[in-house]
């Protein structure tokens, strides 16, 4: 390691030492009034001695009543060491009163108040799907939510062994946020990959997070599991990660199970299986940044069947009193049971990706999210190549999804699975760096032009992909191999227009000029990079 890298790494870790993402935690006191900000999270801790045989499955919670007359039941959970927690957040300002219930007499009829104050300016609330725009995501405050996801299955493990802070997680999440991503597809727990690992990892064990035997959600470990109890230490560590993501306004797309990563799960529908599943729902539902996903590749690998997944959905709906959005990482399932999920998750690697995504957009009257499009951008290690590793082609596939009207996900082989390089831009100069900046440019154009108001217009595609809105905006995605695109609908007889070009690789914008009335529109970056022709109708 060269001296520059050592200094940079030291400074990064030093700056990040404070990133501990502590949830506001208050010890219960009779007649106390707690205060939190709207859409923030409060833990009320109850030190109650228990003799229950199975405290992790015990009934405990509180009934909250708002001064406006509304009520909400909030489940609590056992946190080990005779500590029980009610985790609460609210989308309503004002005063709530609560009274607890539980299986032990000492946990019943404990009363208190929680006062909710105005939300912070940077906190728009949970992700929702409004009835009037059922194919798009919004925040609770009405702001459009342009979902741009980043897969990092092992995020829970990145700072697991750091008892004081989350410097690596903090650094990676900052990079993710700075480059436009606002959702991380991640697992509660995953153990290891089944495919052959890159030999170079042996010389860089700091980047390997698979096969660690001191992290496990149950007692024991993955090799010798004890399914009689859960491991509170594991979940306290996961709390820190989810809380830090919430602080940064990054959603956790939380996959509760994964079948193909060598996890020693308990048998389906056993007491241990239900204990784990219910506990995850109870513990994380109060976080506004939570999006549930029953399982990664739910119907693959010979484990779960449709009945099991449907039963898990019903179980989650019943237990989740905050009504967070829910999907299943399996298009076969979502396509067969669209009414059971809030949005459609698909994994489509097709060469004709645009057409496949447009078909899904047209078929399902709810948001469609391509959670895997087969593009896994190259990294210093060969982890899992999929069908495409070239960074420019990977970004193109994301645009193909978006121009079909569906949301998409980014994968980098250096962060998506067991390999996690949290500081890629501080690696040696010859290290293959990710092209995060491509997605920063992508996010900007769909912020400048509200994605929720754009609609795919295949009749105007020509040799590109077309999005239009009701205000006369046209966006045409043009591949770099395109010599020139015929855009008949931009001709003067359809209204005077302006045009400019956007470079999807550099983010460069050409000046806006009057439409030149030529039949073919030729990108200034033809044969160099993909671009987008932006045309505005003069009013």
PDB file of N, CA and C in Angstrom, residues 57-149:
ATOM      1  N   UNK A  57     -40.764 -14.663  20.332  1.00  0.00           N
ATOM      2  CA  UNK A  57     -42.073 -14.829  19.704  1.00  0.00           C
ATOM      3  C   UNK A  57     -43.201 -14.310  20.589  1.00  0.00           C
ATOM      4  N   UNK A  58     -42.858 -13.760  21.726  1.00  0.00           N
ATOM      5  CA  UNK A  58     -43.877 -13.331  22.690  1.00  0.00           C
ATOM      6  C   UNK A  58     -44.677 -12.134  22.178  1.00  0.00           C
ATOM      7  N   UNK A  59     -45.905 -12.067  22.594  1.00  0.00           N
ATOM      8  CA  UNK A  59     -46.767 -10.943  22.245  1.00  0.00           C
ATOM      9  C   UNK A  59     -46.424  -9.764  23.145  1.00  0.00           C
ATOM     10  N   UNK A  60     -45.997  -8.671  22.532  1.00  0.00           N
ATOM     11  CA  UNK A  60     -45.688  -7.444  23.265  1.00  0.00           C
ATOM     12  C   UNK A  60     -45.818  -6.285  22.294  1.00  0.00           C
ATOM     13  N   UNK A  61     -46.381  -5.178  22.776  1.00  0.00           N
ATOM     14  CA  UNK A  61     -46.539  -4.010  21.922  1.00  0.00           C
ATOM     15  C   UNK A  61     -47.290  -2.920  22.651  1.00  0.00           C
ATOM     16  N   UNK A  62     -47.790  -1.978  21.870  1.00  0.00           N
ATOM     17  CA  UNK A  62     -48.525  -0.865  22.471  1.00  0.00           C
ATOM     18  C   UNK A  62     -49.590  -0.391  21.495  1.00  0.00           C
ATOM     19  N   UNK A  63     -50.687   0.093  22.069  1.00  0.00           N
ATOM     20  CA  UNK A  63     -51.733   0.715  21.268  1.00  0.00           C
ATOM     21  C   UNK A  63     -51.568   2.224  21.398  1.00  0.00           C
ATOM     22  N   UNK A  64     -51.330   2.876  20.261  1.00  0.00           N
ATOM     23  CA  UNK A  64     -51.138   4.324  20.232  1.00  0.00           C
ATOM     24  C   UNK A  64     -52.440   4.991  19.798  1.00  0.00           C
ATOM     25  N   UNK A  65     -52.794   6.063  20.481  1.00  0.00           N
ATOM     26  CA  UNK A  65     -53.998   6.840  20.147  1.00  0.00           C
ATOM     27  C   UNK A  65     -53.598   8.288  19.926  1.00  0.00           C
ATOM     28  N   UNK A  66     -53.952   8.841  18.773  1.00  0.00           N
ATOM     29  CA  UNK A  66     -53.618  10.225  18.450  1.00  0.00           C
ATOM     30  C   UNK A  66     -54.732  11.152  18.918  1.00  0.00           C
ATOM     31  N   UNK A  67     -54.367  12.391  19.166  1.00  0.00           N
ATOM     32  CA  UNK A  67     -55.354  13.354  19.628  1.00  0.00           C
ATOM     33  C   UNK A  67     -56.462  13.602  18.606  1.00  0.00           C
ATOM     34  N   UNK A  68     -56.222  13.241  17.343  1.00  0.00           N
ATOM     35  CA  UNK A  68     -57.265  13.412  16.320  1.00  0.00           C
ATOM     36  C   UNK A  68     -58.236  12.237  16.275  1.00  0.00           C
ATOM     37  N   UNK A  69     -58.007  11.239  17.139  1.00  0.00           N
ATOM     38  CA  UNK A  69     -58.906  10.099  17.215  1.00  0.00           C
ATOM     39  C   UNK A  69     -58.410   8.840  16.541  1.00  0.00           C
ATOM     40  N   UNK A  70     -57.377   8.924  15.719  1.00  0.00           N
ATOM     41  CA  UNK A  70     -56.868   7.730  15.042  1.00  0.00           C
ATOM     42  C   UNK A  70     -56.043   6.874  16.007  1.00  0.00           C
ATOM     43  N   UNK A  71     -56.005   5.578  15.723  1.00  0.00           N
ATOM     44  CA  UNK A  71     -55.256   4.644  16.564  1.00  0.00           C
ATOM     45  C   UNK A  71     -54.338   3.785  15.709  1.00  0.00           C
ATOM     46  N   UNK A  72     -53.298   3.270  16.321  1.00  0.00           N
ATOM     47  CA  UNK A  72     -52.370   2.377  15.627  1.00  0.00           C
ATOM     48  C   UNK A  72     -51.734   1.426  16.628  1.00  0.00           C
ATOM     49  N   UNK A  73     -51.818   0.148  16.327  1.00  0.00           N
ATOM     50  CA  UNK A  73     -51.122  -0.846  17.133  1.00  0.00           C
ATOM     51  C   UNK A  73     -49.681  -0.941  16.643  1.00  0.00           C
ATOM     52  N   UNK A  74     -48.728  -0.926  17.568  1.00  0.00           N
ATOM     53  CA  UNK A  74     -47.312  -1.011  17.206  1.00  0.00           C
ATOM     54  C   UNK A  74     -46.695  -2.208  17.926  1.00  0.00           C
ATOM     55  N   UNK A  75     -46.211  -3.208  17.182  1.00  0.00           N
ATOM     56  CA  UNK A  75     -45.604  -4.372  17.834  1.00  0.00           C
ATOM     57  C   UNK A  75     -44.260  -4.020  18.444  1.00  0.00           C
ATOM     58  N   UNK A  76     -43.970  -4.631  19.571  1.00  0.00           N
ATOM     59  CA  UNK A  76     -42.654  -4.491  20.179  1.00  0.00           C
ATOM     60  C   UNK A  76     -41.841  -5.749  19.944  1.00  0.00           C
ATOM     61  N   UNK A  77     -40.603  -5.736  20.401  1.00  0.00           N
ATOM     62  CA  UNK A  77     -39.755  -6.913  20.222  1.00  0.00           C
ATOM     63  C   UNK A  77     -38.779  -7.038  21.371  1.00  0.00           C
ATOM     64  N   UNK A  78     -38.328  -8.272  21.601  1.00  0.00           N
ATOM     65  CA  UNK A  78     -37.360  -8.567  22.647  1.00  0.00           C
ATOM     66  C   UNK A  78     -35.959  -8.326  22.106  1.00  0.00           C
ATOM     67  N   UNK A  79     -35.157  -7.596  22.874  1.00  0.00           N
ATOM     68  CA  UNK A  79     -33.816  -7.210  22.421  1.00  0.00           C
ATOM     69  C   UNK A  79     -32.710  -7.888  23.221  1.00  0.00           C
ATOM     70  N   UNK A  80     -33.075  -8.938  23.981  1.00  0.00           N
ATOM     71  CA  UNK A  80     -32.088  -9.623  24.809  1.00  0.00           C
ATOM     72  C   UNK A  80     -31.865  -8.901  26.122  1.00  0.00           C
ATOM     73  N   UNK A  81     -31.255  -9.577  27.061  1.00  0.00           N
ATOM     74  CA  UNK A  81     -30.887  -8.985  28.360  1.00  0.00           C
ATOM     75  C   UNK A  81     -32.070  -8.294  29.040  1.00  0.00           C
ATOM     76  N   UNK A  82     -33.237  -8.944  29.002  1.00  0.00           N
ATOM     77  CA  UNK A  82     -34.447  -8.431  29.657  1.00  0.00           C
ATOM     78  C   UNK A  82     -34.855  -7.038  29.181  1.00  0.00           C
ATOM     79  N   UNK A  83     -34.548  -6.730  27.950  1.00  0.00           N
ATOM     80  CA  UNK A  83     -34.963  -5.443  27.390  1.00  0.00           C
ATOM     81  C   UNK A  83     -35.983  -5.681  26.273  1.00  0.00           C
ATOM     82  N   UNK A  84     -37.094  -4.936  26.370  1.00  0.00           N
ATOM     83  CA  UNK A  84     -38.134  -4.964  25.354  1.00  0.00           C
ATOM     84  C   UNK A  84     -38.225  -3.565  24.738  1.00  0.00           C
ATOM     85  N   UNK A  85     -38.499  -3.502  23.450  1.00  0.00           N
ATOM     86  CA  UNK A  85     -38.485  -2.211  22.758  1.00  0.00           C
ATOM     87  C   UNK A  85     -39.779  -2.020  21.960  1.00  0.00           C
ATOM     88  N   UNK A  86     -40.342  -0.836  22.093  1.00  0.00           N
ATOM     89  CA  UNK A  86     -41.386  -0.366  21.189  1.00  0.00           C
ATOM     90  C   UNK A  86     -40.711   0.616  20.234  1.00  0.00           C
ATOM     91  N   UNK A  87     -40.686   0.288  18.958  1.00  0.00           N
ATOM     92  CA  UNK A  87     -40.063   1.164  17.953  1.00  0.00           C
ATOM     93  C   UNK A  87     -41.187   1.882  17.199  1.00  0.00           C
ATOM     94  N   UNK A  88     -41.112   3.222  17.208  1.00  0.00           N
ATOM     95  CA  UNK A  88     -42.248   4.016  16.737  1.00  0.00           C
ATOM     96  C   UNK A  88     -41.785   5.152  15.834  1.00  0.00           C
ATOM     97  N   UNK A  89     -42.583   5.431  14.827  1.00  0.00           N
ATOM     98  CA  UNK A  89     -42.439   6.645  14.023  1.00  0.00           C
ATOM     99  C   UNK A  89     -43.837   7.066  13.611  1.00  0.00           C
ATOM    100  N   UNK A  90     -43.977   8.321  13.206  1.00  0.00           N
ATOM    101  CA  UNK A  90     -45.313   8.817  12.902  1.00  0.00           C
ATOM    102  C   UNK A  90     -45.301   9.719  11.676  1.00  0.00           C
ATOM    103  N   UNK A  91     -46.372   9.627  10.895  1.00  0.00           N
ATOM    104  CA  UNK A  91     -46.560  10.514   9.751  1.00  0.00           C
ATOM    105  C   UNK A  91     -47.525  11.648  10.088  1.00  0.00           C
ATOM    106  N   UNK A  92     -47.933  11.720  11.362  1.00  0.00           N
ATOM    107  CA  UNK A  92     -48.888  12.737  11.798  1.00  0.00           C
ATOM    108  C   UNK A  92     -48.270  13.554  12.927  1.00  0.00           C
ATOM    109  N   UNK A  93     -48.306  14.853  12.807  1.00  0.00           N
ATOM    110  CA  UNK A  93     -47.847  15.711  13.901  1.00  0.00           C
ATOM    111  C   UNK A  93     -48.881  15.736  15.018  1.00  0.00           C
ATOM    112  N   UNK A  94     -48.423  16.090  16.200  1.00  0.00           N
ATOM    113  CA  UNK A  94     -49.344  16.164  17.334  1.00  0.00           C
ATOM    114  C   UNK A  94     -48.968  15.161  18.413  1.00  0.00           C
ATOM    115  N   UNK A  95     -49.894  14.884  19.307  1.00  0.00           N
ATOM    116  CA  UNK A  95     -49.598  14.056  20.476  1.00  0.00           C
ATOM    117  C   UNK A  95     -50.273  12.694  20.399  1.00  0.00           C
ATOM    118  N   UNK A  96     -49.474  11.680  20.653  1.00  0.00           N
ATOM    119  CA  UNK A  96     -49.953  10.312  20.776  1.00  0.00           C
ATOM    120  C   UNK A  96     -49.862   9.890  22.241  1.00  0.00           C
ATOM    121  N   UNK A  97     -50.833   9.135  22.704  1.00  0.00           N
ATOM    122  CA  UNK A  97     -50.727   8.445  23.992  1.00  0.00           C
ATOM    123  C   UNK A  97     -50.654   6.952  23.698  1.00  0.00           C
ATOM    124  N   UNK A  98     -49.975   6.211  24.567  1.00  0.00           N
ATOM    125  CA  UNK A  98     -49.882   4.777  24.330  1.00  0.00           C
ATOM    126  C   UNK A  98     -50.093   4.003  25.623  1.00  0.00           C
ATOM    127  N   UNK A  99     -50.516   2.764  25.461  1.00  0.00           N
ATOM    128  CA  UNK A  99     -50.623   1.822  26.575  1.00  0.00           C
ATOM    129  C   UNK A  99     -50.138   0.471  26.077  1.00  0.00           C
ATOM    130  N   UNK A 100     -49.290  -0.175  26.848  1.00  0.00           N
ATOM    131  CA  UNK A 100     -48.664  -1.422  26.394  1.00  0.00           C
ATOM    132  C   UNK A 100     -49.541  -2.632  26.684  1.00  0.00           C
ATOM    133  N   UNK A 101     -49.236  -3.697  25.973  1.00  0.00           N
ATOM    134  CA  UNK A 101     -49.833  -5.004  26.238  1.00  0.00           C
ATOM    135  C   UNK A 101     -48.725  -6.040  26.124  1.00  0.00           C
ATOM    136  N   UNK A 102     -48.877  -7.177  26.801  1.00  0.00           N
ATOM    137  CA  UNK A 102     -47.844  -8.195  26.745  1.00  0.00           C
ATOM    138  C   UNK A 102     -48.272  -9.468  27.437  1.00  0.00           C
ATOM    139  N   UNK A 103     -47.465 -10.499  27.295  1.00  0.00           N
ATOM    140  CA  UNK A 103     -47.781 -11.800  27.880  1.00  0.00           C
ATOM    141  C   UNK A 103     -47.466 -11.851  29.368  1.00  0.00           C
ATOM    142  N   UNK A 104     -46.603 -10.965  29.807  1.00  0.00           N
ATOM    143  CA  UNK A 104     -46.280 -10.914  31.238  1.00  0.00           C
ATOM    144  C   UNK A 104     -46.995  -9.726  31.876  1.00  0.00           C
ATOM    145  N   UNK A 105     -47.465  -9.907  33.081  1.00  0.00           N
ATOM    146  CA  UNK A 105     -48.224  -8.852  33.751  1.00  0.00           C
ATOM    147  C   UNK A 105     -47.412  -7.572  33.895  1.00  0.00           C
ATOM    148  N   UNK A 106     -46.122  -7.718  34.121  1.00  0.00           N
ATOM    149  CA  UNK A 106     -45.271  -6.534  34.316  1.00  0.00           C
ATOM    150  C   UNK A 106     -45.127  -5.697  33.048  1.00  0.00           C
ATOM    151  N   UNK A 107     -45.514  -6.255  31.890  1.00  0.00           N
ATOM    152  CA  UNK A 107     -45.399  -5.514  30.627  1.00  0.00           C
ATOM    153  C   UNK A 107     -46.725  -4.922  30.181  1.00  0.00           C
ATOM    154  N   UNK A 108     -47.771  -5.106  30.970  1.00  0.00           N
ATOM    155  CA  UNK A 108     -49.092  -4.629  30.581  1.00  0.00           C
ATOM    156  C   UNK A 108     -49.413  -3.262  31.184  1.00  0.00           C
ATOM    157  N   UNK A 109     -50.215  -2.486  30.438  1.00  0.00           N
ATOM    158  CA  UNK A 109     -50.803  -1.227  30.931  1.00  0.00           C
ATOM    159  C   UNK A 109     -49.770  -0.186  31.362  1.00  0.00           C
ATOM    160  N   UNK A 110     -48.613  -0.181  30.713  1.00  0.00           N
ATOM    161  CA  UNK A 110     -47.638   0.882  30.930  1.00  0.00           C
ATOM    162  C   UNK A 110     -47.989   2.025  29.976  1.00  0.00           C
ATOM    163  N   UNK A 111     -48.139   3.225  30.511  1.00  0.00           N
ATOM    164  CA  UNK A 111     -48.679   4.328  29.720  1.00  0.00           C
ATOM    165  C   UNK A 111     -47.651   5.430  29.506  1.00  0.00           C
ATOM    166  N   UNK A 112     -47.812   6.139  28.405  1.00  0.00           N
ATOM    167  CA  UNK A 112     -46.915   7.250  28.118  1.00  0.00           C
ATOM    168  C   UNK A 112     -47.431   8.085  26.968  1.00  0.00           C
ATOM    169  N   UNK A 113     -46.658   9.115  26.598  1.00  0.00           N
ATOM    170  CA  UNK A 113     -47.036  10.014  25.521  1.00  0.00           C
ATOM    171  C   UNK A 113     -45.841  10.249  24.594  1.00  0.00           C
ATOM    172  N   UNK A 114     -46.134  10.465  23.319  1.00  0.00           N
ATOM    173  CA  UNK A 114     -45.112  10.821  22.343  1.00  0.00           C
ATOM    174  C   UNK A 114     -45.620  12.019  21.556  1.00  0.00           C
ATOM    175  N   UNK A 115     -44.838  13.089  21.560  1.00  0.00           N
ATOM    176  CA  UNK A 115     -45.202  14.295  20.830  1.00  0.00           C
ATOM    177  C   UNK A 115     -44.420  14.339  19.515  1.00  0.00           C
ATOM    178  N   UNK A 116     -45.134  14.535  18.418  1.00  0.00           N
ATOM    179  CA  UNK A 116     -44.522  14.551  17.090  1.00  0.00           C
ATOM    180  C   UNK A 116     -44.469  15.989  16.593  1.00  0.00           C
ATOM    181  N   UNK A 117     -43.263  16.446  16.276  1.00  0.00           N
ATOM    182  CA  UNK A 117     -43.078  17.806  15.777  1.00  0.00           C
ATOM    183  C   UNK A 117     -42.854  17.790  14.259  1.00  0.00           C
ATOM    184  N   UNK A 118     -42.840  18.958  13.661  1.00  0.00           N
ATOM    185  CA  UNK A 118     -42.736  19.095  12.200  1.00  0.00           C
ATOM    186  C   UNK A 118     -41.499  18.377  11.660  1.00  0.00           C
ATOM    187  N   UNK A 119     -41.662  17.760  10.486  1.00  0.00           N
ATOM    188  CA  UNK A 119     -40.557  17.005   9.883  1.00  0.00           C
ATOM    189  C   UNK A 119     -39.410  17.909   9.453  1.00  0.00           C
ATOM    190  N   UNK A 120     -38.230  17.314   9.386  1.00  0.00           N
ATOM    191  CA  UNK A 120     -37.062  18.022   8.870  1.00  0.00           C
ATOM    192  C   UNK A 120     -37.249  18.285   7.377  1.00  0.00           C
ATOM    193  N   UNK A 121     -36.642  19.352   6.905  1.00  0.00           N
ATOM    194  CA  UNK A 121     -36.817  19.745   5.499  1.00  0.00           C
ATOM    195  C   UNK A 121     -36.358  18.664   4.534  1.00  0.00           C
ATOM    196  N   UNK A 122     -35.364  17.844   4.950  1.00  0.00           N
ATOM    197  CA  UNK A 122     -34.830  16.824   4.037  1.00  0.00           C
ATOM    198  C   UNK A 122     -35.472  15.459   4.243  1.00  0.00           C
ATOM    199  N   UNK A 123     -36.553  15.396   5.001  1.00  0.00           N
ATOM    200  CA  UNK A 123     -37.209  14.113   5.247  1.00  0.00           C
ATOM    201  C   UNK A 123     -38.620  14.128   4.674  1.00  0.00           C
ATOM    202  N   UNK A 124     -38.819  13.527   3.496  1.00  0.00           N
ATOM    203  CA  UNK A 124     -40.137  13.537   2.847  1.00  0.00           C
ATOM    204  C   UNK A 124     -41.036  12.375   3.235  1.00  0.00           C
ATOM    205  N   UNK A 125     -40.557  11.494   4.143  1.00  0.00           N
ATOM    206  CA  UNK A 125     -41.371  10.377   4.592  1.00  0.00           C
ATOM    207  C   UNK A 125     -41.106   9.088   3.837  1.00  0.00           C
ATOM    208  N   UNK A 126     -42.021   8.145   4.000  1.00  0.00           N
ATOM    209  CA  UNK A 126     -41.877   6.827   3.390  1.00  0.00           C
ATOM    210  C   UNK A 126     -42.201   6.867   1.899  1.00  0.00           C
ATOM    211  N   UNK A 127     -41.852   5.786   1.207  1.00  0.00           N
ATOM    212  CA  UNK A 127     -42.172   5.643  -0.208  1.00  0.00           C
ATOM    213  C   UNK A 127     -43.576   5.070  -0.333  1.00  0.00           C
ATOM    214  N   UNK A 128     -44.390   5.674  -1.169  1.00  0.00           N
ATOM    215  CA  UNK A 128     -45.776   5.251  -1.343  1.00  0.00           C
ATOM    216  C   UNK A 128     -46.128   5.226  -2.834  1.00  0.00           C
ATOM    217  N   UNK A 129     -47.290   4.658  -3.130  1.00  0.00           N
ATOM    218  CA  UNK A 129     -47.813   4.629  -4.502  1.00  0.00           C
ATOM    219  C   UNK A 129     -49.207   5.247  -4.464  1.00  0.00           C
ATOM    220  N   UNK A 130     -49.375   6.469  -4.956  1.00  0.00           N
ATOM    221  CA  UNK A 130     -50.686   7.117  -4.896  1.00  0.00           C
ATOM    222  C   UNK A 130     -51.693   6.469  -5.848  1.00  0.00           C
ATOM    223  N   UNK A 131     -52.939   6.439  -5.440  1.00  0.00           N
ATOM    224  CA  UNK A 131     -53.983   5.816  -6.263  1.00  0.00           C
ATOM    225  C   UNK A 131     -54.125   6.508  -7.609  1.00  0.00           C
ATOM    226  N   UNK A 132     -53.922   7.842  -7.630  1.00  0.00           N
ATOM    227  CA  UNK A 132     -54.120   8.582  -8.871  1.00  0.00           C
ATOM    228  C   UNK A 132     -52.956   8.410  -9.850  1.00  0.00           C
ATOM    229  N   UNK A 133     -51.799   7.899  -9.385  1.00  0.00           N
ATOM    230  CA  UNK A 133     -50.649   7.624 -10.265  1.00  0.00           C
ATOM    231  C   UNK A 133     -50.056   6.272  -9.881  1.00  0.00           C
ATOM    232  N   UNK A 134     -50.776   5.194 -10.161  1.00  0.00           N
ATOM    233  CA  UNK A 134     -50.427   3.877  -9.620  1.00  0.00           C
ATOM    234  C   UNK A 134     -49.189   3.221 -10.212  1.00  0.00           C
ATOM    235  N   UNK A 135     -48.593   3.814 -11.254  1.00  0.00           N
ATOM    236  CA  UNK A 135     -47.397   3.211 -11.850  1.00  0.00           C
ATOM    237  C   UNK A 135     -46.109   3.924 -11.450  1.00  0.00           C
ATOM    238  N   UNK A 136     -46.206   4.834 -10.479  1.00  0.00           N
ATOM    239  CA  UNK A 136     -45.035   5.595 -10.052  1.00  0.00           C
ATOM    240  C   UNK A 136     -44.921   5.642  -8.545  1.00  0.00           C
ATOM    241  N   UNK A 137     -43.686   5.853  -8.093  1.00  0.00           N
ATOM    242  CA  UNK A 137     -43.413   5.994  -6.665  1.00  0.00           C
ATOM    243  C   UNK A 137     -43.363   7.475  -6.281  1.00  0.00           C
ATOM    244  N   UNK A 138     -43.847   7.750  -5.080  1.00  0.00           N
ATOM    245  CA  UNK A 138     -43.762   9.083  -4.500  1.00  0.00           C
ATOM    246  C   UNK A 138     -43.371   8.949  -3.030  1.00  0.00           C
ATOM    247  N   UNK A 139     -42.953  10.055  -2.431  1.00  0.00           N
ATOM    248  CA  UNK A 139     -42.803  10.112  -0.985  1.00  0.00           C
ATOM    249  C   UNK A 139     -44.137  10.516  -0.361  1.00  0.00           C
ATOM    250  N   UNK A 140     -44.242  10.328   0.944  1.00  0.00           N
ATOM    251  CA  UNK A 140     -45.485  10.671   1.632  1.00  0.00           C
ATOM    252  C   UNK A 140     -45.832  12.147   1.553  1.00  0.00           C
ATOM    253  N   UNK A 141     -44.823  13.003   1.403  1.00  0.00           N
ATOM    254  CA  UNK A 141     -45.117  14.435   1.324  1.00  0.00           C
ATOM    255  C   UNK A 141     -45.534  14.866  -0.077  1.00  0.00           C
ATOM    256  N   UNK A 142     -45.650  13.898  -1.015  1.00  0.00           N
ATOM    257  CA  UNK A 142     -46.087  14.202  -2.370  1.00  0.00           C
ATOM    258  C   UNK A 142     -44.978  14.407  -3.373  1.00  0.00           C
ATOM    259  N   UNK A 143     -43.731  14.375  -2.927  1.00  0.00           N
ATOM    260  CA  UNK A 143     -42.586  14.534  -3.822  1.00  0.00           C
ATOM    261  C   UNK A 143     -42.376  13.272  -4.660  1.00  0.00           C
ATOM    262  N   UNK A 144     -42.143  13.391  -5.968  1.00  0.00           N
ATOM    263  CA  UNK A 144     -41.853  12.189  -6.767  1.00  0.00           C
ATOM    264  C   UNK A 144     -40.599  11.482  -6.261  1.00  0.00           C
ATOM    265  N   UNK A 145     -40.656  10.152  -6.234  1.00  0.00           N
ATOM    266  CA  UNK A 145     -39.502   9.342  -5.843  1.00  0.00           C
ATOM    267  C   UNK A 145     -38.996   8.605  -7.081  1.00  0.00           C
ATOM    268  N   UNK A 146     -37.877   9.081  -7.622  1.00  0.00           N
ATOM    269  CA  UNK A 146     -37.280   8.443  -8.789  1.00  0.00           C
ATOM    270  C   UNK A 146     -36.374   7.321  -8.307  1.00  0.00           C
ATOM    271  N   UNK A 147     -36.885   6.103  -8.307  1.00  0.00           N
ATOM    272  CA  UNK A 147     -36.164   4.951  -7.775  1.00  0.00           C
ATOM    273  C   UNK A 147     -34.965   4.638  -8.665  1.00  0.00           C
ATOM    274  N   UNK A 148     -33.774   4.730  -8.082  1.00  0.00           N
ATOM    275  CA  UNK A 148     -32.547   4.311  -8.757  1.00  0.00           C
ATOM    276  C   UNK A 148     -31.762   3.485  -7.741  1.00  0.00           C
ATOM    277  N   UNK A 149     -31.781   2.167  -7.939  1.00  0.00           N
ATOM    278  CA  UNK A 149     -31.284   1.258  -6.904  1.00  0.00           C
ATOM    279  C   UNK A 149     -29.850   0.813  -7.152  1.00  0.00           C
TER     280      UNK A 149
END
